[in-house]
Coordinates of C-alpha atoms in Angstrom, one line a residue:
M187 CA 2.0 22.5 -2.0
F188 CA 1.2 19.1 -3.7
K189 CA -2.2 17.2 -4.7
I190 CA -4.0 14.5 -4.2
L191 CA -5.4 12.9 -7.7
G192 CA -7.6 10.1 -5.9
V193 CA -7.4 6.9 -4.4
D194 CA -4.5 5.1 -6.3
H195 CA -5.4 1.8 -4.2
I196 CA -6.2 -0.4 -0.8
G197 CA -3.8 -2.8 0.1
V198 CA -5.1 -5.8 1.8
A199 CA -2.8 -8.3 3.8
V200 CA -3.7 -12.1 3.0
S201 CA -2.1 -15.1 4.0
S202 CA -2.1 -16.4 0.7
L203 CA -2.2 -14.8 -2.3
S204 CA -3.4 -17.6 -4.5
E205 CA -6.5 -18.4 -2.4
A206 CA -7.2 -14.3 -1.8
N207 CA -6.5 -13.9 -5.7
N208 CA -9.1 -16.3 -6.7
F209 CA -12.0 -14.9 -4.3
W210 CA -11.3 -11.6 -5.8
T211 CA -11.3 -12.3 -9.9
T212 CA -13.6 -15.6 -9.5
A213 CA -16.3 -14.3 -6.9
L214 CA -16.2 -10.8 -7.6
G215 CA -15.0 -11.0 -11.5
L216 CA -11.8 -8.5 -11.1
E217 CA -8.7 -9.3 -13.1
C218 CA -5.5 -9.7 -11.7
T219 CA -2.8 -7.7 -13.2
G220 CA -0.1 -10.1 -12.4
D221 CA 2.2 -11.2 -9.2
E222 CA 5.3 -9.1 -8.3
V223 CA 7.7 -9.5 -5.4
V224 CA 8.9 -6.4 -4.1
A225 CA 12.5 -8.2 -1.8
E226 CA 13.3 -4.2 -0.1
Q227 CA 9.6 -4.6 1.6
K228 CA 9.7 -8.4 2.1
V229 CA 5.9 -8.7 0.2
K230 CA 4.9 -10.5 -3.1
T231 CA 1.9 -8.4 -4.2
S232 CA -0.6 -8.7 -7.0
F233 CA -3.1 -5.8 -8.3
N234 CA -6.7 -5.9 -9.2
P235 CA -8.6 -3.2 -11.3
T236 CA -11.9 -2.0 -9.9
G237 CA -12.6 -0.5 -13.3
N238 CA -12.4 3.2 -11.9
G239 CA -8.2 3.8 -11.7
S240 CA -8.4 2.2 -8.2
E241 CA -6.9 -1.6 -7.5
I242 CA -7.1 -3.9 -4.5
E243 CA -3.7 -4.6 -4.1
L244 CA -3.1 -7.9 -1.8
L245 CA 0.0 -8.3 0.1
E246 CA 1.5 -11.6 1.1
A247 CA 4.6 -11.8 3.0
T248 CA 8.3 -13.4 2.1
A249 CA 9.6 -13.1 5.5
P250 CA 8.5 -13.2 8.8
D251 CA 9.8 -9.9 9.9
S252 CA 7.8 -8.3 6.6
P253 CA 5.2 -5.8 7.9
I254 CA 2.5 -8.5 6.8
A255 CA 3.5 -11.3 8.5
K256 CA 3.6 -8.5 11.8
Y257 CA 0.4 -7.1 10.5
I258 CA -1.4 -11.1 10.2
E259 CA -0.1 -12.2 13.7
K260 CA -1.5 -9.0 15.4
N261 CA -5.1 -9.5 13.7
G262 CA -4.9 -13.2 15.0
G263 CA -4.1 -14.7 11.8
R264 CA -6.5 -12.8 9.7
G265 CA -5.8 -10.3 7.0
G266 CA -7.6 -7.2 6.2
I267 CA -7.0 -3.9 5.0
Q268 CA -3.6 -2.4 5.6
H269 CA -3.2 0.9 4.3
I270 CA -5.1 3.1 1.9
A271 CA -3.0 4.6 -0.8
L272 CA -3.5 8.1 -2.2
R273 CA -1.8 9.1 -5.7
V274 CA -0.3 12.3 -5.5
D275 CA 0.8 14.6 -8.3
D276 CA 4.3 15.2 -6.4
I277 CA 5.5 12.5 -3.8
E278 CA 8.5 14.7 -2.8
A279 CA 6.4 18.0 -2.2
A280 CA 3.8 16.1 -0.3
I281 CA 6.6 14.6 2.2
A282 CA 7.8 17.8 2.7
D283 CA 4.5 20.1 3.1
L284 CA 3.4 17.1 5.2
Q285 CA 6.4 17.4 7.6
A286 CA 6.1 21.1 7.4
K287 CA 2.6 20.7 8.8
G288 CA 4.1 18.3 12.1
I289 CA 2.7 15.1 10.3
R290 CA 4.8 11.9 11.2
M291 CA 6.3 10.5 8.5
I292 CA 7.8 6.5 8.3
D293 CA 9.4 8.0 5.3
T294 CA 10.8 11.2 4.8
K295 CA 12.1 10.6 1.3
P296 CA 10.4 8.2 -1.9
R297 CA 11.4 4.9 -1.9
Y298 CA 10.2 1.9 -4.7
G299 CA 7.1 0.6 -4.4
A300 CA 5.2 -2.3 -6.4
G301 CA 4.4 -1.2 -10.1
G302 CA 7.7 1.2 -9.9
A303 CA 5.6 3.9 -7.9
S304 CA 7.5 6.4 -5.7
I305 CA 6.3 5.6 -2.3
A306 CA 6.0 7.0 0.9
F307 CA 3.9 6.0 4.4
V308 CA 2.5 8.2 6.7
H309 CA 2.9 6.9 10.3
P310 CA -0.8 5.9 11.6
K311 CA 0.1 7.7 14.6
S312 CA -0.7 10.7 12.4
S313 CA -3.4 9.9 10.7
F314 CA -5.5 8.2 13.3
G315 CA -4.2 4.6 12.9
V316 CA -5.0 4.4 9.6
L317 CA -1.6 3.7 7.7
V318 CA -1.7 6.0 4.3
E319 CA 0.9 5.5 1.7
L320 CA 1.7 8.5 -0.9
C321 CA 2.3 6.9 -4.2
Q322 CA 3.4 8.7 -7.5
H323 CA 3.3 6.6 -10.6
K324 CA 5.8 8.1 -13.3

């Protein structure tokens, strides 16, 4: 059994990380903790902490076949909320428990995510169209 510890972050697909960061930092006053390229996922990310333990993660595609590029194309060239990430206490137990309950997973074992987190995605067909990311921080 696993426990959800809270909302870790909301992933927002953007076509320009620098332009999007300008909104989140200048207009809303959130701090950007820096950029990170996650080559395995073909994205460049930045995190903007909200002050309550959750963050806004901005995601820019680094390749035309990136999931973010596909998301933006599917949405008429606009970005938007791409996923919701839930922080869990034990990601391996979470994957096993969800699979035992018949939940379809994109990832059947944890993989590397931004900030060194272990992550796994629930297939949107099992979560009513919402891409749910599970993440565990070390």
